[in-house]
Every structure is written in C-alpha cells, then in structure tokens.
Amino acid sequence: MKKFQAMMAVVLVALMAFAVQSCGSDNNDDGQQYKLEVSLKITDKGPLTDAQCDAMRADAQKGSTVANHPTDASAETATMRAAQAISEALEVYKGTYGNAKFGYTLVCTKVSSGKQIITYYVDYDAGDVEIYSNKNAK
C-alpha cells in the first residue's frame, strides 16, 4: 500500500507542472488562463482493489487546475510536461499495477474561449506505458 500511495503522490506532483509552468506574466487576464482537466479510465483493474481504483480516479481529478500561461504554446508545453511526468511515474511504479489496463487523459482548454488547446493521453497496458496527444494520435 505504501508503494501505491507514493505513486499517487508522484502523479499529483507531476500535475503541478502545468501550474508551475505559468511564470511568463503576472497578468491575471482571462485570456491568459488555461484549464487542465485530468481523468482516469480503468478498463482492467488487474491486481488493484476497488478501493485502489477509486483512489486513483479521485487523485486524477485532484490534478485538474487553472493556471496562467503567456501563450497557447506555453500551455501546450505545460500539458505535455505533466503527461510526461505521469508517464515516468508509471514506469517507476509499474510493478504495482501488474496486468492492469488504464489511461489518463489530460485536456487543456483556454478559459476565455473554451478552445481546446491539446489533449494528452498516458496509457498503461499491463506494464507498457505510452504517451501521445491528439496531434500525434496512435
């Protein structure tokens, strides 16, 4: 259980990459705000208990945030970094998940217009971790 909790802490810290990236301006203009929504879909829980699956879903939702970025490109880069951090954490703790199959989805939208900037996917498939976006979908 300690490994599981450590992995969830790493995922939450990874999602902070989206918020910390936003240092380009102290302007709080809505045109500069971007929303990151994080979700988790588990298709095969493998060795995970129902309680662990519920905790993983809840932790993913806690990663949703709003942050300021100077440009769409900056928000996209921050979303990519958050997805990469989740991917790296899954690699480190993949022994914990065994043959489970699940995927994180990170959707970045511009608050002022509702325009979707980028979506990243981090898939875990029985030990294999893959990261891709809607721009380079598999």
PDB file of C-alpha atoms in Angstrom:
ATOM      1  CA  MET A   1       0.000   0.000   0.000  1.00  0.00           C
ATOM      2  CA  LYS A   2       2.934   2.323   0.701  1.00  0.00           C
ATOM      3  CA  LYS A   3       4.145   1.983  -2.922  1.00  0.00           C
ATOM      4  CA  PHE A   4       0.658   2.798  -4.152  1.00  0.00           C
ATOM      5  CA  GLN A   5       0.451   5.945  -2.017  1.00  0.00           C
ATOM      6  CA  ALA A   6       3.919   7.041  -3.125  1.00  0.00           C
ATOM      7  CA  MET A   7       2.935   6.657  -6.781  1.00  0.00           C
ATOM      8  CA  MET A   8      -0.219   8.730  -6.271  1.00  0.00           C
ATOM      9  CA  ALA A   9       1.843  11.464  -4.603  1.00  0.00           C
ATOM     10  CA  VAL A  10       4.216  11.463  -7.575  1.00  0.00           C
ATOM     11  CA  VAL A  11       1.274  11.788 -10.002  1.00  0.00           C
ATOM     12  CA  LEU A  12      -0.153  14.751  -8.086  1.00  0.00           C
ATOM     13  CA  VAL A  13       3.241  16.464  -8.025  1.00  0.00           C
ATOM     14  CA  ALA A  14       3.604  15.763 -11.753  1.00  0.00           C
ATOM     15  CA  LEU A  15       0.357  17.558 -12.480  1.00  0.00           C
ATOM     16  CA  MET A  16       1.721  20.617 -10.722  1.00  0.00           C
ATOM     17  CA  ALA A  17       3.995  21.002 -13.769  1.00  0.00           C
ATOM     18  CA  PHE A  18       1.020  22.572 -15.514  1.00  0.00           C
ATOM     19  CA  ALA A  19       0.557  25.237 -12.851  1.00  0.00           C
ATOM     20  CA  VAL A  20       4.239  25.932 -12.161  1.00  0.00           C
ATOM     21  CA  GLN A  21       4.997  26.482 -15.867  1.00  0.00           C
ATOM     22  CA  SER A  22       2.909  29.664 -15.821  1.00  0.00           C
ATOM     23  CA  CYS A  23       5.581  32.209 -14.910  1.00  0.00           C
ATOM     24  CA  GLY A  24       5.580  34.296 -18.096  1.00  0.00           C
ATOM     25  CA  SER A  25       3.364  37.074 -16.765  1.00  0.00           C
ATOM     26  CA  ASP A  26       1.691  38.178 -13.569  1.00  0.00           C
ATOM     27  CA  ASN A  27      -1.282  39.353 -15.620  1.00  0.00           C
ATOM     28  CA  ASN A  28      -4.485  37.667 -14.437  1.00  0.00           C
ATOM     29  CA  ASP A  29      -6.347  38.426 -17.675  1.00  0.00           C
ATOM     30  CA  ASP A  30      -8.842  35.656 -18.532  1.00  0.00           C
ATOM     31  CA  GLY A  31      -7.251  35.489 -21.994  1.00  0.00           C
ATOM     32  CA  GLN A  32      -4.201  34.007 -20.342  1.00  0.00           C
ATOM     33  CA  GLN A  33      -5.930  31.381 -18.205  1.00  0.00           C
ATOM     34  CA  TYR A  34      -5.923  27.728 -19.198  1.00  0.00           C
ATOM     35  CA  LYS A  35      -7.789  24.870 -17.596  1.00  0.00           C
ATOM     36  CA  LEU A  36      -6.278  21.400 -17.274  1.00  0.00           C
ATOM     37  CA  GLU A  37      -8.798  18.615 -16.696  1.00  0.00           C
ATOM     38  CA  VAL A  38      -7.456  15.198 -15.751  1.00  0.00           C
ATOM     39  CA  SER A  39      -9.412  11.970 -15.821  1.00  0.00           C
ATOM     40  CA  LEU A  40      -8.625   8.282 -15.463  1.00  0.00           C
ATOM     41  CA  LYS A  41     -10.385   5.390 -17.152  1.00  0.00           C
ATOM     42  CA  ILE A  42      -9.625   1.887 -15.867  1.00  0.00           C
ATOM     43  CA  THR A  43     -10.524  -0.852 -18.352  1.00  0.00           C
ATOM     44  CA  ASP A  44      -8.963  -3.785 -16.462  1.00  0.00           C
ATOM     45  CA  LYS A  45      -8.092  -3.373 -12.794  1.00  0.00           C
ATOM     46  CA  GLY A  46      -5.737  -6.364 -12.732  1.00  0.00           C
ATOM     47  CA  PRO A  47      -4.432  -6.837  -9.168  1.00  0.00           C
ATOM     48  CA  LEU A  48      -5.810  -3.497  -7.969  1.00  0.00           C
ATOM     49  CA  THR A  49      -8.626  -3.462  -5.442  1.00  0.00           C
ATOM     50  CA  ASP A  50     -11.811  -1.460  -5.959  1.00  0.00           C
ATOM     51  CA  ALA A  51     -10.635   0.932  -3.236  1.00  0.00           C
ATOM     52  CA  GLN A  52      -7.302   1.486  -5.008  1.00  0.00           C
ATOM     53  CA  CYS A  53      -9.102   2.136  -8.316  1.00  0.00           C
ATOM     54  CA  ASP A  54     -11.425   4.639  -6.637  1.00  0.00           C
ATOM     55  CA  ALA A  55      -8.437   6.380  -5.017  1.00  0.00           C
ATOM     56  CA  MET A  56      -6.631   6.580  -8.366  1.00  0.00           C
ATOM     57  CA  ARG A  57      -9.686   8.172 -10.033  1.00  0.00           C
ATOM     58  CA  ALA A  58     -10.062  10.661  -7.184  1.00  0.00           C
ATOM     59  CA  ASP A  59      -6.370  11.569  -7.303  1.00  0.00           C
ATOM     60  CA  ALA A  60      -6.576  12.118 -11.063  1.00  0.00           C
ATOM     61  CA  GLN A  61      -9.474  14.535 -10.601  1.00  0.00           C
ATOM     62  CA  LYS A  62      -7.471  16.435  -7.978  1.00  0.00           C
ATOM     63  CA  GLY A  63      -4.979  17.193 -10.748  1.00  0.00           C
ATOM     64  CA  SER A  64      -7.495  19.409 -12.552  1.00  0.00           C
ATOM     65  CA  THR A  65      -6.465  23.048 -12.270  1.00  0.00           C
ATOM     66  CA  VAL A  66      -6.479  26.505 -13.843  1.00  0.00           C
ATOM     67  CA  ALA A  67      -3.196  28.326 -14.472  1.00  0.00           C
ATOM     68  CA  ASN A  68      -1.927  31.388 -16.321  1.00  0.00           C
ATOM     69  CA  HIS A  69       0.271  30.941 -19.393  1.00  0.00           C
ATOM     70  CA  PRO A  70       1.534  33.618 -21.772  1.00  0.00           C
ATOM     71  CA  THR A  71       0.561  31.699 -24.946  1.00  0.00           C
ATOM     72  CA  ASP A  72      -1.298  28.647 -26.216  1.00  0.00           C
ATOM     73  CA  ALA A  73       2.080  27.072 -26.998  1.00  0.00           C
ATOM     74  CA  SER A  74       3.208  27.539 -23.407  1.00  0.00           C
ATOM     75  CA  ALA A  75       0.021  25.894 -22.088  1.00  0.00           C
ATOM     76  CA  GLU A  76       0.536  23.027 -24.542  1.00  0.00           C
ATOM     77  CA  THR A  77       4.116  22.549 -23.346  1.00  0.00           C
ATOM     78  CA  ALA A  78       2.992  22.546 -19.717  1.00  0.00           C
ATOM     79  CA  THR A  79       0.349  19.909 -20.501  1.00  0.00           C
ATOM     80  CA  MET A  80       2.976  17.780 -22.273  1.00  0.00           C
ATOM     81  CA  ARG A  81       5.278  18.036 -19.247  1.00  0.00           C
ATOM     82  CA  ALA A  82       2.500  16.961 -16.898  1.00  0.00           C
ATOM     83  CA  ALA A  83       1.742  13.967 -19.145  1.00  0.00           C
ATOM     84  CA  GLN A  84       5.440  13.055 -19.310  1.00  0.00           C
ATOM     85  CA  ALA A  85       5.731  13.218 -15.525  1.00  0.00           C
ATOM     86  CA  ILE A  86       2.758  10.852 -15.134  1.00  0.00           C
ATOM     87  CA  SER A  87       4.319   8.515 -17.700  1.00  0.00           C
ATOM     88  CA  GLU A  88       7.641   8.499 -15.852  1.00  0.00           C
ATOM     89  CA  ALA A  89       5.912   7.814 -12.530  1.00  0.00           C
ATOM     90  CA  LEU A  90       4.009   4.900 -14.071  1.00  0.00           C
ATOM     91  CA  GLU A  91       7.303   3.465 -15.359  1.00  0.00           C
ATOM     92  CA  VAL A  92       8.815   3.636 -11.871  1.00  0.00           C
ATOM     93  CA  TYR A  93       5.823   2.002 -10.167  1.00  0.00           C
ATOM     94  CA  LYS A  94       4.634  -0.342 -12.918  1.00  0.00           C
ATOM     95  CA  GLY A  95       5.284  -3.409 -10.767  1.00  0.00           C
ATOM     96  CA  THR A  96       2.473  -2.185  -8.510  1.00  0.00           C
ATOM     97  CA  TYR A  97      -0.109  -2.345 -11.315  1.00  0.00           C
ATOM     98  CA  GLY A  98       0.780  -5.718 -12.845  1.00  0.00           C
ATOM     99  CA  ASN A  99      -1.506  -6.583 -15.760  1.00  0.00           C
ATOM    100  CA  ALA A 100      -3.942  -3.708 -15.158  1.00  0.00           C
ATOM    101  CA  LYS A 101      -5.028  -1.525 -18.090  1.00  0.00           C
ATOM    102  CA  PHE A 102      -5.917   2.128 -17.645  1.00  0.00           C
ATOM    103  CA  GLY A 103      -5.383   5.533 -19.174  1.00  0.00           C
ATOM    104  CA  TYR A 104      -5.058   9.121 -18.039  1.00  0.00           C
ATOM    105  CA  THR A 105      -6.481  11.892 -20.225  1.00  0.00           C
ATOM    106  CA  LEU A 106      -5.223  15.466 -19.811  1.00  0.00           C
ATOM    107  CA  VAL A 107      -7.311  18.091 -21.640  1.00  0.00           C
ATOM    108  CA  CYS A 108      -6.077  21.695 -21.815  1.00  0.00           C
ATOM    109  CA  THR A 109      -8.552  24.417 -22.804  1.00  0.00           C
ATOM    110  CA  LYS A 110      -8.341  28.206 -22.945  1.00  0.00           C
ATOM    111  CA  VAL A 111     -10.730  29.615 -20.338  1.00  0.00           C
ATOM    112  CA  SER A 112     -11.763  32.749 -22.256  1.00  0.00           C
ATOM    113  CA  SER A 113     -12.821  30.957 -25.432  1.00  0.00           C
ATOM    114  CA  GLY A 114     -13.323  27.351 -24.346  1.00  0.00           C
ATOM    115  CA  LYS A 115     -10.989  26.390 -27.204  1.00  0.00           C
ATOM    116  CA  GLN A 116      -9.267  23.053 -26.730  1.00  0.00           C
ATOM    117  CA  ILE A 117      -5.518  23.570 -26.957  1.00  0.00           C
ATOM    118  CA  ILE A 118      -4.261  19.980 -26.631  1.00  0.00           C
ATOM    119  CA  THR A 119      -5.204  16.603 -25.211  1.00  0.00           C
ATOM    120  CA  TYR A 120      -2.580  14.178 -23.960  1.00  0.00           C
ATOM    121  CA  TYR A 121      -3.126  10.503 -23.205  1.00  0.00           C
ATOM    122  CA  VAL A 122      -0.985   8.351 -20.930  1.00  0.00           C
ATOM    123  CA  ASP A 123      -1.881   4.677 -21.306  1.00  0.00           C
ATOM    124  CA  TYR A 124      -0.784   1.842 -19.044  1.00  0.00           C
ATOM    125  CA  ASP A 125      -1.282  -1.594 -20.618  1.00  0.00           C
ATOM    126  CA  ALA A 126      -0.025  -4.458 -18.455  1.00  0.00           C
ATOM    127  CA  GLY A 127       3.363  -2.830 -17.854  1.00  0.00           C
ATOM    128  CA  ASP A 128       3.696  -0.929 -21.134  1.00  0.00           C
ATOM    129  CA  VAL A 129       3.402   2.848 -20.810  1.00  0.00           C
ATOM    130  CA  GLU A 130       2.630   5.007 -23.832  1.00  0.00           C
ATOM    131  CA  ILE A 131       2.152   8.759 -24.125  1.00  0.00           C
ATOM    132  CA  TYR A 132       0.595  10.535 -27.109  1.00  0.00           C
ATOM    133  CA  SER A 133      -1.528  13.565 -27.956  1.00  0.00           C
ATOM    134  CA  ASN A 134      -4.495  14.277 -30.189  1.00  0.00           C
ATOM    135  CA  LYS A 135      -1.945  15.795 -32.585  1.00  0.00           C
ATOM    136  CA  ASN A 136       0.069  12.584 -32.867  1.00  0.00           C
ATOM    137  CA  ALA A 137      -2.627  10.038 -32.029  1.00  0.00           C
ATOM    138  CA  LYS A 138      -1.864   6.381 -32.487  1.00  0.00           C
TER     139      LYS A 138
END
